[in-house]
PDB file of C-alpha atoms and ligand atoms in Angstrom:
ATOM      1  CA  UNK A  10       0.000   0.000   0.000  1.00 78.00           C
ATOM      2  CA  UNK A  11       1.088   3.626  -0.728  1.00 92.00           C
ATOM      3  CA  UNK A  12      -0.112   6.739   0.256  1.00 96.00           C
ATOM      4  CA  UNK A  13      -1.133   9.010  -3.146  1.00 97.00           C
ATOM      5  CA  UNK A  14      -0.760  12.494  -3.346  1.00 98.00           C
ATOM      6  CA  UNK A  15      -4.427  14.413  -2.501  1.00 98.00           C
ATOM      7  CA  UNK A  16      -5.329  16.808  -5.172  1.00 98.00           C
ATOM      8  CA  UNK A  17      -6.631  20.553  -4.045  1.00 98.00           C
ATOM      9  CA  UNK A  18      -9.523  22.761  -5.438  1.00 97.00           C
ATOM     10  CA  UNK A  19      -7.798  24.582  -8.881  1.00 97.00           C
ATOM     11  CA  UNK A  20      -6.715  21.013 -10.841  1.00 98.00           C
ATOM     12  CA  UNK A  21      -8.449  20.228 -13.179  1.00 98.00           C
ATOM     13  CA  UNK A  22      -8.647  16.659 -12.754  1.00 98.00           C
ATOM     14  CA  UNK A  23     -11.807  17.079  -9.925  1.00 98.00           C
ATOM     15  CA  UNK A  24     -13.699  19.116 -12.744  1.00 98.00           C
ATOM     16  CA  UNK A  25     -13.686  16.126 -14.587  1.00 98.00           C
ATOM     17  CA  UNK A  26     -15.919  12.992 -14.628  1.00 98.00           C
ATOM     18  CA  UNK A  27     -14.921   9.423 -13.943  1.00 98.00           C
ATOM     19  CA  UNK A  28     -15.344   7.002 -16.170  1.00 98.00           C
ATOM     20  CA  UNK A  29     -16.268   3.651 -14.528  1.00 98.00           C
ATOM     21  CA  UNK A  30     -14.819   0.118 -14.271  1.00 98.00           C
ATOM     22  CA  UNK A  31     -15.053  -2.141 -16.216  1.00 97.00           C
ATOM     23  CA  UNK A  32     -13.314  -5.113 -14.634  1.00 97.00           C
ATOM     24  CA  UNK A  33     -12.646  -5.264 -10.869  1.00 97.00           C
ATOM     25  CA  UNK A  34      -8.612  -6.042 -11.142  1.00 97.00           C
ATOM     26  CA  UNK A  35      -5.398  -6.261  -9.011  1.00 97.00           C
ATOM     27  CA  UNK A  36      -5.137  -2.795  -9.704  1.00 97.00           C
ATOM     28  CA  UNK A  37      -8.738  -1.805  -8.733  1.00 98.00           C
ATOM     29  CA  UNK A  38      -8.056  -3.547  -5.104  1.00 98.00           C
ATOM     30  CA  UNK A  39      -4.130  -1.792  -4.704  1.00 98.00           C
ATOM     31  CA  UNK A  40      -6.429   1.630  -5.043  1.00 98.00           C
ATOM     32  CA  UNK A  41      -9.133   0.800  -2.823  1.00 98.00           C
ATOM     33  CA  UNK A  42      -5.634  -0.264  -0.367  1.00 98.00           C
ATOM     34  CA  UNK A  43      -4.158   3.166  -1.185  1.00 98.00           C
ATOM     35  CA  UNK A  44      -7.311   5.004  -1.413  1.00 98.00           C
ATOM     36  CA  UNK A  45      -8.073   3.871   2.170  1.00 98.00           C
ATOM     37  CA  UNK A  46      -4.883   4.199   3.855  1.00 98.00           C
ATOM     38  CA  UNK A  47      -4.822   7.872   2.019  1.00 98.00           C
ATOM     39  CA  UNK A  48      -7.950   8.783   4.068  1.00 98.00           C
ATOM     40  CA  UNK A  49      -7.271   7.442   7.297  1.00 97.00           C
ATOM     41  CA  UNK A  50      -3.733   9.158   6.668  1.00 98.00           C
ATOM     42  CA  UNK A  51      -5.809  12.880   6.239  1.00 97.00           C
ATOM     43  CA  UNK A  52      -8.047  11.407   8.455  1.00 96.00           C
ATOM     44  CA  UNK A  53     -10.971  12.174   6.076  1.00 97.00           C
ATOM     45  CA  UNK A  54     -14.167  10.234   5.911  1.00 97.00           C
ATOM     46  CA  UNK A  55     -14.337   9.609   2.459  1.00 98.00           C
ATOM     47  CA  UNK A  56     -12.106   9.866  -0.401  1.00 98.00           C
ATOM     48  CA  UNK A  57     -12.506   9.542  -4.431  1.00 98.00           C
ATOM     49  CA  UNK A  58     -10.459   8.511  -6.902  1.00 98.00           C
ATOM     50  CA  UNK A  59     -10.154  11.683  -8.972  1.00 98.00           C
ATOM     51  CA  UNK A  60      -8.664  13.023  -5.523  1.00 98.00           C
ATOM     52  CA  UNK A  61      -5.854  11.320  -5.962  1.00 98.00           C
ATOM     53  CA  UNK A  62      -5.677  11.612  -9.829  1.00 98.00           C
ATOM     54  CA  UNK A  63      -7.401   8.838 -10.937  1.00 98.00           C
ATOM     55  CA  UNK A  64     -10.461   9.078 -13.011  1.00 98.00           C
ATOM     56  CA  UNK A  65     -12.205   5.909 -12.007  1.00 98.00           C
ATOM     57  CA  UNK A  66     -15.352   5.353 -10.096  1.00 98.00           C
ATOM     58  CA  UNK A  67     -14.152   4.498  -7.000  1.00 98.00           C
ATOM     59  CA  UNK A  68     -14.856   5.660  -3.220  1.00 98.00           C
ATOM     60  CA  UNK A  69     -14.030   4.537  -0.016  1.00 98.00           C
ATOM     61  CA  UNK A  70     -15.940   6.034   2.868  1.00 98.00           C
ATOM     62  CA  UNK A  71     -15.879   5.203   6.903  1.00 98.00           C
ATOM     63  CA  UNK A  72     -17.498   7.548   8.832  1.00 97.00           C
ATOM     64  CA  UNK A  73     -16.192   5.735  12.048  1.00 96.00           C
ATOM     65  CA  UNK A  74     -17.403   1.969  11.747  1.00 93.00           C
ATOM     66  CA  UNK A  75     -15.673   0.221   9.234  1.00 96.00           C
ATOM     67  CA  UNK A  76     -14.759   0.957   5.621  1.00 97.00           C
ATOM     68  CA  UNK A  77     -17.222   0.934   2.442  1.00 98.00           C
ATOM     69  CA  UNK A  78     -15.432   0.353  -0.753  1.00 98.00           C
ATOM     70  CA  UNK A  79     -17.668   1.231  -3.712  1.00 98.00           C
ATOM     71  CA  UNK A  80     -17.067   0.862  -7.235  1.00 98.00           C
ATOM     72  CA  UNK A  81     -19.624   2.311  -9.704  1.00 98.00           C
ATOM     73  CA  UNK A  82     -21.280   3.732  -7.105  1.00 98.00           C
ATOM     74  CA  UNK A  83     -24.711   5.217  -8.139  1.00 98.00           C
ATOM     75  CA  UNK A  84     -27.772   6.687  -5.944  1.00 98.00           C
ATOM     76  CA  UNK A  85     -30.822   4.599  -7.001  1.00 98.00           C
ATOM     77  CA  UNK A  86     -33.125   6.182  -4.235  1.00 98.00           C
ATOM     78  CA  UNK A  87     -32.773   9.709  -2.122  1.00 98.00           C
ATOM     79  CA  UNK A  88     -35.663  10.579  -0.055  1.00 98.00           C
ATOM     80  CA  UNK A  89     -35.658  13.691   2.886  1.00 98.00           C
ATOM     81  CA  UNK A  90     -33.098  16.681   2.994  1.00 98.00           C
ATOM     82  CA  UNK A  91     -30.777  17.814   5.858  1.00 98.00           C
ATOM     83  CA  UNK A  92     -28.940  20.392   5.807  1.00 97.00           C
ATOM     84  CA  UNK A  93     -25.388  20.441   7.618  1.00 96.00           C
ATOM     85  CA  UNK A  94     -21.481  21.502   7.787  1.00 96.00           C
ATOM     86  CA  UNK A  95     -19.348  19.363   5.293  1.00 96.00           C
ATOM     87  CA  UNK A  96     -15.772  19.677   4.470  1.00 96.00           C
ATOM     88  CA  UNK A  97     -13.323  17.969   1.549  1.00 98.00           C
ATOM     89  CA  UNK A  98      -9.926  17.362   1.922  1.00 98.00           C
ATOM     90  CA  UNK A  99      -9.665  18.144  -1.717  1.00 98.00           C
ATOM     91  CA  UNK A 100     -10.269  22.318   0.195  1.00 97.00           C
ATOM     92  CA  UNK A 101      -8.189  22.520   3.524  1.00 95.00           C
ATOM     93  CA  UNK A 102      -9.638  24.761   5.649  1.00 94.00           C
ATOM     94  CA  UNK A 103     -13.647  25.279   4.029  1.00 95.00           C
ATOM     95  CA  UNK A 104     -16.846  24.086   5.663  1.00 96.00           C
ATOM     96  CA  UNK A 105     -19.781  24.898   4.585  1.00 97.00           C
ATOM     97  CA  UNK A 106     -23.687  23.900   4.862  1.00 97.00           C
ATOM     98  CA  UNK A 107     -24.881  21.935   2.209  1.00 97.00           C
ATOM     99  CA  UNK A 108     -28.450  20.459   1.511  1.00 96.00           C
ATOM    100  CA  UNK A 109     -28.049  16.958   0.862  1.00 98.00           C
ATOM    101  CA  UNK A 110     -30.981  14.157   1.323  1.00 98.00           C
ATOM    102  CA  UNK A 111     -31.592  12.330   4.608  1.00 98.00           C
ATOM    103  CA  UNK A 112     -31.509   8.663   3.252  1.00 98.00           C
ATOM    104  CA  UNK A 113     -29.790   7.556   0.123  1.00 98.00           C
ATOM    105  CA  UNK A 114     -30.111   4.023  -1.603  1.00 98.00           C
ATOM    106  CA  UNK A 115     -26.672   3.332  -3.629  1.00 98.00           C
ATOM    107  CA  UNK A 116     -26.139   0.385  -6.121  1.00 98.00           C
ATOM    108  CA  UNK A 117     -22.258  -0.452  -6.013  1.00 98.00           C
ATOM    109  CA  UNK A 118     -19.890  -2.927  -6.881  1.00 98.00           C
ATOM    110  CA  UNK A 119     -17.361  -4.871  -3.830  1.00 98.00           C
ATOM    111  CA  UNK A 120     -14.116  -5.547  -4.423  1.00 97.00           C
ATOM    112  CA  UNK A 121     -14.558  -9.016  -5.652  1.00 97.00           C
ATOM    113  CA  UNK A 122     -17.114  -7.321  -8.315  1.00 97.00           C
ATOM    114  CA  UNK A 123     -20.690  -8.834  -6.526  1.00 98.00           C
ATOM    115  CA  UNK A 124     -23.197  -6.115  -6.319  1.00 98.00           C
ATOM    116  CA  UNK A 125     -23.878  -4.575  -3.330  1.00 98.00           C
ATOM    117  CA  UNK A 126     -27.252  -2.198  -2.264  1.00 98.00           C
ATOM    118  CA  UNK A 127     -25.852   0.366   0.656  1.00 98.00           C
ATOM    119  CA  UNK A 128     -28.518   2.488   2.632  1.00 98.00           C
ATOM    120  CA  UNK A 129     -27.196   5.724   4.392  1.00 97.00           C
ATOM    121  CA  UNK A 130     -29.054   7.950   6.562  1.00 98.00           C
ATOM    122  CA  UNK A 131     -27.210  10.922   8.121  1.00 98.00           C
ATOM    123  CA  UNK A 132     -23.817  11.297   8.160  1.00 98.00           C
ATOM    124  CA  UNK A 133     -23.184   8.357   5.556  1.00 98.00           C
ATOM    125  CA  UNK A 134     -25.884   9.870   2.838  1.00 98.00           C
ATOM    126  CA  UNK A 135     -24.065  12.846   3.044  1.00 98.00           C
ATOM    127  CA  UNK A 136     -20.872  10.938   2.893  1.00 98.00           C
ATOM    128  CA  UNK A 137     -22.387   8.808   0.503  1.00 98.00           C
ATOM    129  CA  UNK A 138     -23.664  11.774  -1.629  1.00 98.00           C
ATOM    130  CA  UNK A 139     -20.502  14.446  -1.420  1.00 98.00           C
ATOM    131  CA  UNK A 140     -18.012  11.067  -2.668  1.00 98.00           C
ATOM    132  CA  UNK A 141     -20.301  10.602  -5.837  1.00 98.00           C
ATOM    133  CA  UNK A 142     -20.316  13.800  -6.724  1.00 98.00           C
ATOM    134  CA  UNK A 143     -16.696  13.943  -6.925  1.00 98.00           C
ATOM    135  CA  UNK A 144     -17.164  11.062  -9.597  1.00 98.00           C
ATOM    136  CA  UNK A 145     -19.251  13.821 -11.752  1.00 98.00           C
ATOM    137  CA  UNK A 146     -16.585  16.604 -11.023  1.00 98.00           C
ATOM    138  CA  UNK A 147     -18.426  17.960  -8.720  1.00 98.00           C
ATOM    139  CA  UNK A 148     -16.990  19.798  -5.511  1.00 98.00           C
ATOM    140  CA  UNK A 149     -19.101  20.100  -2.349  1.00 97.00           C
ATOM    141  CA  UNK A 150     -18.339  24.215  -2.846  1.00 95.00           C
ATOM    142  CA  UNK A 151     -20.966  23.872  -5.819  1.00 96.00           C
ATOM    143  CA  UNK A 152     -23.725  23.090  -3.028  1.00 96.00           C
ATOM    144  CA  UNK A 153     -23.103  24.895  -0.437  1.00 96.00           C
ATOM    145  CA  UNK A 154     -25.798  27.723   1.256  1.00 93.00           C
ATOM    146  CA  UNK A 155     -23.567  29.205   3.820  1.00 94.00           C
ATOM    147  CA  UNK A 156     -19.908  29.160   4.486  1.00 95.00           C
ATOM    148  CA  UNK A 157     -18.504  28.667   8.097  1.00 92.00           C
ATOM    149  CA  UNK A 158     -15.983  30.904   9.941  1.00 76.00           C
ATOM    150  CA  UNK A 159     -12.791  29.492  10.241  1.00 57.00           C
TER     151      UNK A 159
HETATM  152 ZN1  LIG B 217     -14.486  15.726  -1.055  1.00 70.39          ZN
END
């Protein structure tokens, strides 16, 4: 495992949209490995491959118990809103309040390539919702209401 370079607000690469995989392979699983030890190294809660360059559709998220790996990712069902403080570690030093739904349905592939159906509510939709959007080039900065001080 290796820990990759995380790429800041201003390169390109998180404008641009992932493609997705197309076989899960050795080198799918070594960047899930890096991917994860990356975020627990920033101590994030989520991290996307274009983050660290790669324009794959692949996130890892643990918002404190245990690690999702998700390839493909896509929301199949968002119901509620909430509306609360999210950072990136893509923009040191931002917070800001986002709406995001309350509960999010998301179709995936695991790292052996089975499909897997992961409900968040909380925390983990927002996760769930802020690590997809970095597949579509999106940064959280596009959704957010209000900035925070400090
Ligand atoms: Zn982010």
């Amino acid at each position: 495992m290796a820990l990759r370079n995380i790429l800041k607000e201003g390169d390109p690469i998180l404008n641009k949209v992932s493609r997705n995989v197309t076989e899960v392979d050795d080198r799918v699983c070594a960047l899930l490995d890096d991917m994860k030890e990356t975020m627990y190294a920033a101590d994030g809660v989520g991290l996307a491959a274009p983050q660290v360059g790669i324009l794959k559709r692949v996130v890892v998220i643990d918002i404190g118990n245990g690690v999702l790996e998700l390839i493909n990712p896509e929301i199949v069902c968002s119901t509620g809103e909430q509306y609360e403080v999210e950072g990136c570690l893509s923009l040191p030093g931002i917070s800001g309040i986002t709406e995001r739904p309350m509960n999010v349905q998301v179709r995936a592939l695991d790292r052996e390539g089975h499909e897997v159906m992961v409900t968040g509510t909380g925390l983990l939709a927002r996760a769930l919702c802020h690590e997809i959007d970095h597949l579509d080039g999106i940064l959280f900065r596009q959704r957010v209401t209000e900035y925070c001080e400090g």
